[in-house]
């Protein structure tokens, strides 16, 4: 886990059950987080089991080539991928939800954006086996804008604020592919038989920027009038572009060594 909360200075605002967190990475934590994200990124592109299999059968050079072919070349795609990876890690480290599918492993092309909800989190209550869903949007931009936040709000509000049916179908199919039939069946039943309700859904807007989120993102947070629990997180690294470049250079250097 990256545990970005422990690496950041945090301020929090609450409105009823909704919460807005601003997390600013402390400068002395920059290099350590670069190293941690560089180490975490490869498993979001290829499963560790797949890499281990190629390494055993074909050797280190072949496994490095496999991963290099998955690494995006476009700066915008790289920024979006890091945003999605950090968002996923935040969900699993700081909320009750897990993210059972690493969506980037199934991307058609390394520089092609994937469709559907950015990240879907799942929580199964261990006592009664009831299910809850987290619908998350990850936005990674050097600077925030009202247009970016408005687009995120539209995406979260699509499908009545519930997880998109095709996005859930993707998660269900991939869970079956990897043999996790129990969770796939629980999600499938909730979607196709029970029906997913607003009260078993939460939203997360996670932004990863160089700019200060305390004005525009705060404004977007305070303007929400719906009935689905909201968490808004603004994660700020002032050297945003340098961070992205350093993360991917760290991945490539690791493959070359």
PDB file of C-alpha atoms in Angstrom:
ATOM      1  CA  UNK A   1       0.000   0.000   0.000  1.00  0.00           C
ATOM      2  CA  UNK A   2       1.158   3.549  -0.755  1.00  0.00           C
ATOM      3  CA  UNK A   3      -0.574   4.999   2.342  1.00  0.00           C
ATOM      4  CA  UNK A   4      -0.633   8.506   0.856  1.00  0.00           C
ATOM      5  CA  UNK A   5      -2.524   9.755   3.910  1.00  0.00           C
ATOM      6  CA  UNK A   6       0.540   9.229   6.096  1.00  0.00           C
ATOM      7  CA  UNK A   7       2.723  11.066   3.556  1.00  0.00           C
ATOM      8  CA  UNK A   8       0.490  14.122   3.256  1.00  0.00           C
ATOM      9  CA  UNK A   9      -0.765  17.113   5.162  1.00  0.00           C
ATOM     10  CA  UNK A  10      -4.551  16.698   5.308  1.00  0.00           C
ATOM     11  CA  UNK A  11      -7.484  19.019   5.794  1.00  0.00           C
ATOM     12  CA  UNK A  12     -11.067  17.737   5.903  1.00  0.00           C
ATOM     13  CA  UNK A  13     -14.481  19.309   5.472  1.00  0.00           C
ATOM     14  CA  UNK A  14     -17.716  17.433   6.162  1.00  0.00           C
ATOM     15  CA  UNK A  15     -21.277  18.162   5.074  1.00  0.00           C
ATOM     16  CA  UNK A  16     -23.593  15.651   6.729  1.00  0.00           C
ATOM     17  CA  UNK A  17     -22.355  12.220   5.647  1.00  0.00           C
ATOM     18  CA  UNK A  18     -20.274  13.690   2.797  1.00  0.00           C
ATOM     19  CA  UNK A  19     -16.543  14.410   3.183  1.00  0.00           C
ATOM     20  CA  UNK A  20     -13.954  16.453   1.260  1.00  0.00           C
ATOM     21  CA  UNK A  21     -10.273  15.759   1.953  1.00  0.00           C
ATOM     22  CA  UNK A  22      -7.347  17.797   0.669  1.00  0.00           C
ATOM     23  CA  UNK A  23      -4.083  15.859   0.844  1.00  0.00           C
ATOM     24  CA  UNK A  24      -0.857  17.678   0.002  1.00  0.00           C
ATOM     25  CA  UNK A  25       2.222  15.475  -0.353  1.00  0.00           C
ATOM     26  CA  UNK A  26       5.009  16.639   1.913  1.00  0.00           C
ATOM     27  CA  UNK A  27       8.096  17.530  -0.206  1.00  0.00           C
ATOM     28  CA  UNK A  28      10.365  15.173   1.702  1.00  0.00           C
ATOM     29  CA  UNK A  29       8.110  12.241   0.729  1.00  0.00           C
ATOM     30  CA  UNK A  30       8.363  12.869  -3.036  1.00  0.00           C
ATOM     31  CA  UNK A  31      11.184  10.452  -3.900  1.00  0.00           C
ATOM     32  CA  UNK A  32       9.835   7.695  -1.688  1.00  0.00           C
ATOM     33  CA  UNK A  33       6.394   7.898  -3.290  1.00  0.00           C
ATOM     34  CA  UNK A  34       7.945   7.863  -6.774  1.00  0.00           C
ATOM     35  CA  UNK A  35       9.708   4.631  -5.854  1.00  0.00           C
ATOM     36  CA  UNK A  36       6.572   3.096  -4.352  1.00  0.00           C
ATOM     37  CA  UNK A  37       4.351   3.935  -7.326  1.00  0.00           C
ATOM     38  CA  UNK A  38       7.041   2.670  -9.749  1.00  0.00           C
ATOM     39  CA  UNK A  39       6.998  -0.622  -7.881  1.00  0.00           C
ATOM     40  CA  UNK A  40       3.198  -0.837  -7.808  1.00  0.00           C
ATOM     41  CA  UNK A  41       2.456   0.182 -11.397  1.00  0.00           C
ATOM     42  CA  UNK A  42       3.512  -3.029 -13.233  1.00  0.00           C
ATOM     43  CA  UNK A  43       0.923  -5.224 -11.464  1.00  0.00           C
ATOM     44  CA  UNK A  44      -1.815  -2.930 -12.738  1.00  0.00           C
ATOM     45  CA  UNK A  45      -0.731  -3.698 -16.308  1.00  0.00           C
ATOM     46  CA  UNK A  46       0.013  -7.422 -15.994  1.00  0.00           C
ATOM     47  CA  UNK A  47      -0.856  -9.845 -13.206  1.00  0.00           C
ATOM     48  CA  UNK A  48       2.108 -10.988 -11.083  1.00  0.00           C
ATOM     49  CA  UNK A  49       1.216 -14.614 -11.926  1.00  0.00           C
ATOM     50  CA  UNK A  50       1.475 -13.870 -15.644  1.00  0.00           C
ATOM     51  CA  UNK A  51       4.851 -12.173 -15.253  1.00  0.00           C
ATOM     52  CA  UNK A  52       6.120 -15.041 -13.101  1.00  0.00           C
ATOM     53  CA  UNK A  53       4.995 -17.542 -15.729  1.00  0.00           C
ATOM     54  CA  UNK A  54       6.786 -15.698 -18.557  1.00  0.00           C
ATOM     55  CA  UNK A  55       9.872 -15.249 -16.391  1.00  0.00           C
ATOM     56  CA  UNK A  56      10.001 -18.985 -15.638  1.00  0.00           C
ATOM     57  CA  UNK A  57       9.396 -20.124 -19.216  1.00  0.00           C
ATOM     58  CA  UNK A  58      11.095 -17.447 -21.303  1.00  0.00           C
ATOM     59  CA  UNK A  59      13.419 -15.538 -19.011  1.00  0.00           C
ATOM     60  CA  UNK A  60      13.855 -11.978 -17.754  1.00  0.00           C
ATOM     61  CA  UNK A  61      14.302 -10.313 -21.148  1.00  0.00           C
ATOM     62  CA  UNK A  62      10.995 -11.683 -22.434  1.00  0.00           C
ATOM     63  CA  UNK A  63       9.107 -10.703 -19.275  1.00  0.00           C
ATOM     64  CA  UNK A  64      10.565  -7.176 -19.509  1.00  0.00           C
ATOM     65  CA  UNK A  65       9.494  -6.929 -23.156  1.00  0.00           C
ATOM     66  CA  UNK A  66       5.972  -8.046 -22.237  1.00  0.00           C
ATOM     67  CA  UNK A  67       5.636  -5.295 -19.661  1.00  0.00           C
ATOM     68  CA  UNK A  68       7.261  -2.610 -21.834  1.00  0.00           C
ATOM     69  CA  UNK A  69       4.641  -3.268 -24.499  1.00  0.00           C
ATOM     70  CA  UNK A  70       1.922  -2.396 -21.954  1.00  0.00           C
ATOM     71  CA  UNK A  71       3.465   0.887 -20.788  1.00  0.00           C
ATOM     72  CA  UNK A  72       1.748   3.883 -22.414  1.00  0.00           C
ATOM     73  CA  UNK A  73       3.817   6.335 -24.402  1.00  0.00           C
ATOM     74  CA  UNK A  74       1.435   9.322 -24.326  1.00  0.00           C
ATOM     75  CA  UNK A  75       1.961  11.707 -21.406  1.00  0.00           C
ATOM     76  CA  UNK A  76      -1.785  12.176 -20.899  1.00  0.00           C
ATOM     77  CA  UNK A  77      -2.370   8.418 -20.713  1.00  0.00           C
ATOM     78  CA  UNK A  78       0.492   8.003 -18.254  1.00  0.00           C
ATOM     79  CA  UNK A  79      -0.942  10.705 -16.029  1.00  0.00           C
ATOM     80  CA  UNK A  80      -4.393   9.092 -16.138  1.00  0.00           C
ATOM     81  CA  UNK A  81      -2.965   5.671 -15.343  1.00  0.00           C
ATOM     82  CA  UNK A  82      -1.052   6.928 -12.318  1.00  0.00           C
ATOM     83  CA  UNK A  83      -4.199   8.692 -11.155  1.00  0.00           C
ATOM     84  CA  UNK A  84      -6.191   5.466 -11.443  1.00  0.00           C
ATOM     85  CA  UNK A  85      -3.502   3.442  -9.642  1.00  0.00           C
ATOM     86  CA  UNK A  86      -3.263   5.935  -6.768  1.00  0.00           C
ATOM     87  CA  UNK A  87      -7.068   6.082  -6.549  1.00  0.00           C
ATOM     88  CA  UNK A  88      -7.295   2.281  -6.402  1.00  0.00           C
ATOM     89  CA  UNK A  89      -4.665   2.156  -3.680  1.00  0.00           C
ATOM     90  CA  UNK A  90      -6.463   4.868  -1.707  1.00  0.00           C
ATOM     91  CA  UNK A  91      -9.732   2.939  -1.921  1.00  0.00           C
ATOM     92  CA  UNK A  92      -8.157  -0.270  -0.670  1.00  0.00           C
ATOM     93  CA  UNK A  93      -6.071   1.392   2.013  1.00  0.00           C
ATOM     94  CA  UNK A  94      -8.415   4.062   3.328  1.00  0.00           C
ATOM     95  CA  UNK A  95     -11.972   2.786   2.799  1.00  0.00           C
ATOM     96  CA  UNK A  96     -13.923  -0.408   3.474  1.00  0.00           C
ATOM     97  CA  UNK A  97     -13.967  -1.249  -0.237  1.00  0.00           C
ATOM     98  CA  UNK A  98     -11.752  -3.486  -2.341  1.00  0.00           C
ATOM     99  CA  UNK A  99     -11.105  -3.194  -6.078  1.00  0.00           C
ATOM    100  CA  UNK A 100     -11.214  -6.787  -7.337  1.00  0.00           C
ATOM    101  CA  UNK A 101     -10.267  -6.060 -10.953  1.00  0.00           C
ATOM    102  CA  UNK A 102      -7.175  -4.194 -12.144  1.00  0.00           C
ATOM    103  CA  UNK A 103      -8.889  -2.750 -15.182  1.00  0.00           C
ATOM    104  CA  UNK A 104      -5.741  -1.598 -17.031  1.00  0.00           C
ATOM    105  CA  UNK A 105      -4.717  -5.234 -17.610  1.00  0.00           C
ATOM    106  CA  UNK A 106      -7.495  -5.551 -20.193  1.00  0.00           C
ATOM    107  CA  UNK A 107      -6.861  -2.356 -22.156  1.00  0.00           C
ATOM    108  CA  UNK A 108      -6.994  -2.887 -25.939  1.00  0.00           C
ATOM    109  CA  UNK A 109      -3.979  -0.658 -26.594  1.00  0.00           C
ATOM    110  CA  UNK A 110      -1.510   0.928 -24.233  1.00  0.00           C
ATOM    111  CA  UNK A 111      -2.474   4.482 -25.245  1.00  0.00           C
ATOM    112  CA  UNK A 112      -6.218   3.861 -25.510  1.00  0.00           C
ATOM    113  CA  UNK A 113      -8.532   5.134 -22.798  1.00  0.00           C
ATOM    114  CA  UNK A 114     -10.837   2.508 -21.305  1.00  0.00           C
ATOM    115  CA  UNK A 115     -14.578   3.033 -21.239  1.00  0.00           C
ATOM    116  CA  UNK A 116     -16.929   2.779 -18.282  1.00  0.00           C
ATOM    117  CA  UNK A 117     -16.564   3.851 -14.673  1.00  0.00           C
ATOM    118  CA  UNK A 118     -12.914   4.494 -13.800  1.00  0.00           C
ATOM    119  CA  UNK A 119     -12.879   2.281 -10.706  1.00  0.00           C
ATOM    120  CA  UNK A 120     -15.556   0.148  -9.048  1.00  0.00           C
ATOM    121  CA  UNK A 121     -15.097  -0.838  -5.426  1.00  0.00           C
ATOM    122  CA  UNK A 122     -16.971  -3.668  -3.728  1.00  0.00           C
ATOM    123  CA  UNK A 123     -17.688  -4.307  -0.057  1.00  0.00           C
ATOM    124  CA  UNK A 124     -19.236  -7.547   1.189  1.00  0.00           C
ATOM    125  CA  UNK A 125     -20.528  -7.384   4.740  1.00  0.00           C
ATOM    126  CA  UNK A 126     -18.971 -10.416   6.472  1.00  0.00           C
ATOM    127  CA  UNK A 127     -21.977 -10.891   8.754  1.00  0.00           C
ATOM    128  CA  UNK A 128     -24.950 -10.830   6.385  1.00  0.00           C
ATOM    129  CA  UNK A 129     -23.166 -10.978   2.984  1.00  0.00           C
ATOM    130  CA  UNK A 130     -24.906  -7.781   1.851  1.00  0.00           C
ATOM    131  CA  UNK A 131     -23.092  -5.888  -0.884  1.00  0.00           C
ATOM    132  CA  UNK A 132     -22.195  -2.230  -1.360  1.00  0.00           C
ATOM    133  CA  UNK A 133     -20.690  -0.475  -4.362  1.00  0.00           C
ATOM    134  CA  UNK A 134     -18.248   2.413  -4.696  1.00  0.00           C
ATOM    135  CA  UNK A 135     -18.409   4.257  -8.016  1.00  0.00           C
ATOM    136  CA  UNK A 136     -15.185   6.237  -8.415  1.00  0.00           C
ATOM    137  CA  UNK A 137     -13.917   8.771 -10.910  1.00  0.00           C
ATOM    138  CA  UNK A 138     -10.190   9.500 -11.045  1.00  0.00           C
ATOM    139  CA  UNK A 139      -9.068  12.750 -12.654  1.00  0.00           C
ATOM    140  CA  UNK A 140      -5.355  13.410 -13.115  1.00  0.00           C
ATOM    141  CA  UNK A 141      -4.508  16.833 -14.532  1.00  0.00           C
ATOM    142  CA  UNK A 142      -1.754  19.342 -13.932  1.00  0.00           C
ATOM    143  CA  UNK A 143      -4.453  21.924 -13.260  1.00  0.00           C
ATOM    144  CA  UNK A 144      -8.045  21.479 -12.157  1.00  0.00           C
ATOM    145  CA  UNK A 145     -10.801  23.210 -14.076  1.00  0.00           C
ATOM    146  CA  UNK A 146     -14.547  23.527 -13.729  1.00  0.00           C
ATOM    147  CA  UNK A 147     -14.888  21.608 -16.996  1.00  0.00           C
ATOM    148  CA  UNK A 148     -12.939  18.624 -15.584  1.00  0.00           C
ATOM    149  CA  UNK A 149     -14.993  18.621 -12.391  1.00  0.00           C
ATOM    150  CA  UNK A 150     -18.251  19.044 -14.287  1.00  0.00           C
ATOM    151  CA  UNK A 151     -17.351  16.034 -16.471  1.00  0.00           C
ATOM    152  CA  UNK A 152     -16.555  13.978 -13.370  1.00  0.00           C
ATOM    153  CA  UNK A 153     -19.903  14.932 -11.830  1.00  0.00           C
ATOM    154  CA  UNK A 154     -21.731  13.924 -15.019  1.00  0.00           C
ATOM    155  CA  UNK A 155     -19.957  10.556 -15.074  1.00  0.00           C
ATOM    156  CA  UNK A 156     -20.771   9.868 -11.424  1.00  0.00           C
ATOM    157  CA  UNK A 157     -24.415  10.848 -11.953  1.00  0.00           C
ATOM    158  CA  UNK A 158     -24.869   8.710 -15.087  1.00  0.00           C
ATOM    159  CA  UNK A 159     -27.183   5.692 -14.689  1.00  0.00           C
ATOM    160  CA  UNK A 160     -28.957   7.363 -11.802  1.00  0.00           C
ATOM    161  CA  UNK A 161     -25.682   7.538  -9.884  1.00  0.00           C
ATOM    162  CA  UNK A 162     -25.392   3.729  -9.834  1.00  0.00           C
ATOM    163  CA  UNK A 163     -22.485   1.744 -11.302  1.00  0.00           C
ATOM    164  CA  UNK A 164     -22.866   1.527 -15.092  1.00  0.00           C
ATOM    165  CA  UNK A 165     -24.372  -1.835 -16.145  1.00  0.00           C
ATOM    166  CA  UNK A 166     -21.678  -2.418 -18.760  1.00  0.00           C
ATOM    167  CA  UNK A 167     -18.938  -1.577 -16.239  1.00  0.00           C
ATOM    168  CA  UNK A 168     -20.376  -4.082 -13.766  1.00  0.00           C
ATOM    169  CA  UNK A 169     -20.678  -6.622 -16.568  1.00  0.00           C
ATOM    170  CA  UNK A 170     -16.992  -6.131 -17.342  1.00  0.00           C
ATOM    171  CA  UNK A 171     -16.063  -6.717 -13.690  1.00  0.00           C
ATOM    172  CA  UNK A 172     -18.281  -9.824 -13.495  1.00  0.00           C
ATOM    173  CA  UNK A 173     -16.792 -11.335 -16.653  1.00  0.00           C
ATOM    174  CA  UNK A 174     -13.209 -10.654 -15.593  1.00  0.00           C
ATOM    175  CA  UNK A 175     -13.857 -12.146 -12.134  1.00  0.00           C
ATOM    176  CA  UNK A 176     -15.125 -15.312 -13.822  1.00  0.00           C
ATOM    177  CA  UNK A 177     -12.054 -15.314 -16.085  1.00  0.00           C
ATOM    178  CA  UNK A 178      -9.734 -15.335 -13.067  1.00  0.00           C
ATOM    179  CA  UNK A 179     -11.790 -17.910 -11.179  1.00  0.00           C
ATOM    180  CA  UNK A 180     -13.424 -15.701  -8.542  1.00  0.00           C
ATOM    181  CA  UNK A 181     -16.906 -17.058  -9.240  1.00  0.00           C
ATOM    182  CA  UNK A 182     -18.242 -16.412  -5.738  1.00  0.00           C
ATOM    183  CA  UNK A 183     -17.797 -12.637  -5.947  1.00  0.00           C
ATOM    184  CA  UNK A 184     -18.892 -12.588  -9.594  1.00  0.00           C
ATOM    185  CA  UNK A 185     -22.134 -14.338  -8.645  1.00  0.00           C
ATOM    186  CA  UNK A 186     -22.813 -11.932  -5.749  1.00  0.00           C
ATOM    187  CA  UNK A 187     -22.395  -8.904  -8.026  1.00  0.00           C
ATOM    188  CA  UNK A 188     -24.428 -10.535 -10.788  1.00  0.00           C
ATOM    189  CA  UNK A 189     -27.301 -11.292  -8.411  1.00  0.00           C
ATOM    190  CA  UNK A 190     -27.288  -7.738  -7.101  1.00  0.00           C
ATOM    191  CA  UNK A 191     -27.339  -6.369 -10.626  1.00  0.00           C
ATOM    192  CA  UNK A 192     -29.790  -8.724 -12.322  1.00  0.00           C
ATOM    193  CA  UNK A 193     -32.077 -10.000  -9.560  1.00  0.00           C
ATOM    194  CA  UNK A 194     -32.103  -7.786  -6.487  1.00  0.00           C
ATOM    195  CA  UNK A 195     -31.463  -4.464  -8.196  1.00  0.00           C
ATOM    196  CA  UNK A 196     -28.846  -1.978  -6.988  1.00  0.00           C
ATOM    197  CA  UNK A 197     -30.201   0.910  -4.937  1.00  0.00           C
ATOM    198  CA  UNK A 198     -28.834   4.369  -4.270  1.00  0.00           C
ATOM    199  CA  UNK A 199     -28.541   3.608  -0.548  1.00  0.00           C
ATOM    200  CA  UNK A 200     -26.053   0.805  -1.221  1.00  0.00           C
ATOM    201  CA  UNK A 201     -23.902   3.005  -3.439  1.00  0.00           C
ATOM    202  CA  UNK A 202     -21.234   5.595  -2.650  1.00  0.00           C
ATOM    203  CA  UNK A 203     -19.313   7.986  -4.900  1.00  0.00           C
ATOM    204  CA  UNK A 204     -15.636   8.895  -4.813  1.00  0.00           C
ATOM    205  CA  UNK A 205     -14.157  11.756  -6.819  1.00  0.00           C
ATOM    206  CA  UNK A 206     -10.374  11.546  -6.630  1.00  0.00           C
ATOM    207  CA  UNK A 207      -8.282  14.257  -8.268  1.00  0.00           C
ATOM    208  CA  UNK A 208      -4.506  14.154  -8.654  1.00  0.00           C
ATOM    209  CA  UNK A 209      -3.149  17.575  -9.590  1.00  0.00           C
ATOM    210  CA  UNK A 210      -0.443  20.178  -9.130  1.00  0.00           C
ATOM    211  CA  UNK A 211      -2.986  22.917  -8.506  1.00  0.00           C
ATOM    212  CA  UNK A 212      -4.729  23.706  -5.238  1.00  0.00           C
ATOM    213  CA  UNK A 213      -8.100  21.897  -5.101  1.00  0.00           C
ATOM    214  CA  UNK A 214      -9.388  24.006  -2.219  1.00  0.00           C
ATOM    215  CA  UNK A 215     -11.410  26.372  -4.403  1.00  0.00           C
ATOM    216  CA  UNK A 216     -12.836  24.599  -7.470  1.00  0.00           C
ATOM    217  CA  UNK A 217     -13.133  21.120  -5.968  1.00  0.00           C
ATOM    218  CA  UNK A 218     -14.569  22.553  -2.761  1.00  0.00           C
ATOM    219  CA  UNK A 219     -17.118  24.446  -4.863  1.00  0.00           C
ATOM    220  CA  UNK A 220     -18.051  21.240  -6.728  1.00  0.00           C
ATOM    221  CA  UNK A 221     -18.306  19.313  -3.459  1.00  0.00           C
ATOM    222  CA  UNK A 222     -20.587  21.862  -1.814  1.00  0.00           C
ATOM    223  CA  UNK A 223     -22.879  22.075  -4.856  1.00  0.00           C
ATOM    224  CA  UNK A 224     -23.895  18.379  -4.761  1.00  0.00           C
ATOM    225  CA  UNK A 225     -27.593  18.034  -3.938  1.00  0.00           C
ATOM    226  CA  UNK A 226     -28.172  14.317  -4.532  1.00  0.00           C
ATOM    227  CA  UNK A 227     -28.805  11.497  -2.053  1.00  0.00           C
ATOM    228  CA  UNK A 228     -25.740   9.295  -2.616  1.00  0.00           C
ATOM    229  CA  UNK A 229     -22.914   9.506  -0.086  1.00  0.00           C
ATOM    230  CA  UNK A 230     -19.994  11.489  -1.514  1.00  0.00           C
ATOM    231  CA  UNK A 231     -16.287  11.462  -0.772  1.00  0.00           C
ATOM    232  CA  UNK A 232     -14.149  13.982  -2.635  1.00  0.00           C
ATOM    233  CA  UNK A 233     -10.352  13.775  -2.411  1.00  0.00           C
ATOM    234  CA  UNK A 234      -7.943  16.307  -3.825  1.00  0.00           C
ATOM    235  CA  UNK A 235      -4.417  14.840  -3.826  1.00  0.00           C
ATOM    236  CA  UNK A 236      -1.844  17.495  -4.653  1.00  0.00           C
ATOM    237  CA  UNK A 237       1.769  17.100  -5.733  1.00  0.00           C
ATOM    238  CA  UNK A 238       3.144  20.467  -6.838  1.00  0.00           C
ATOM    239  CA  UNK A 239       5.687  18.786  -9.146  1.00  0.00           C
ATOM    240  CA  UNK A 240       2.926  16.767 -10.828  1.00  0.00           C
ATOM    241  CA  UNK A 241       4.567  16.320 -14.254  1.00  0.00           C
ATOM    242  CA  UNK A 242       7.969  15.588 -12.766  1.00  0.00           C
ATOM    243  CA  UNK A 243       6.314  12.945 -10.586  1.00  0.00           C
ATOM    244  CA  UNK A 244       4.714  11.190 -13.580  1.00  0.00           C
ATOM    245  CA  UNK A 245       7.961  11.251 -15.561  1.00  0.00           C
ATOM    246  CA  UNK A 246       9.965   9.945 -12.603  1.00  0.00           C
ATOM    247  CA  UNK A 247       7.505   7.114 -11.928  1.00  0.00           C
ATOM    248  CA  UNK A 248       7.681   5.757 -15.465  1.00  0.00           C
ATOM    249  CA  UNK A 249      11.430   6.237 -15.671  1.00  0.00           C
ATOM    250  CA  UNK A 250      11.662   4.185 -12.493  1.00  0.00           C
ATOM    251  CA  UNK A 251       9.602   1.395 -14.070  1.00  0.00           C
ATOM    252  CA  UNK A 252      11.722   1.386 -17.243  1.00  0.00           C
ATOM    253  CA  UNK A 253      15.011   1.511 -15.304  1.00  0.00           C
ATOM    254  CA  UNK A 254      13.845  -1.466 -13.260  1.00  0.00           C
ATOM    255  CA  UNK A 255      13.132  -3.455 -16.426  1.00  0.00           C
ATOM    256  CA  UNK A 256      16.495  -2.572 -17.965  1.00  0.00           C
ATOM    257  CA  UNK A 257      18.485  -3.648 -14.909  1.00  0.00           C
TER     258      UNK A 257
END
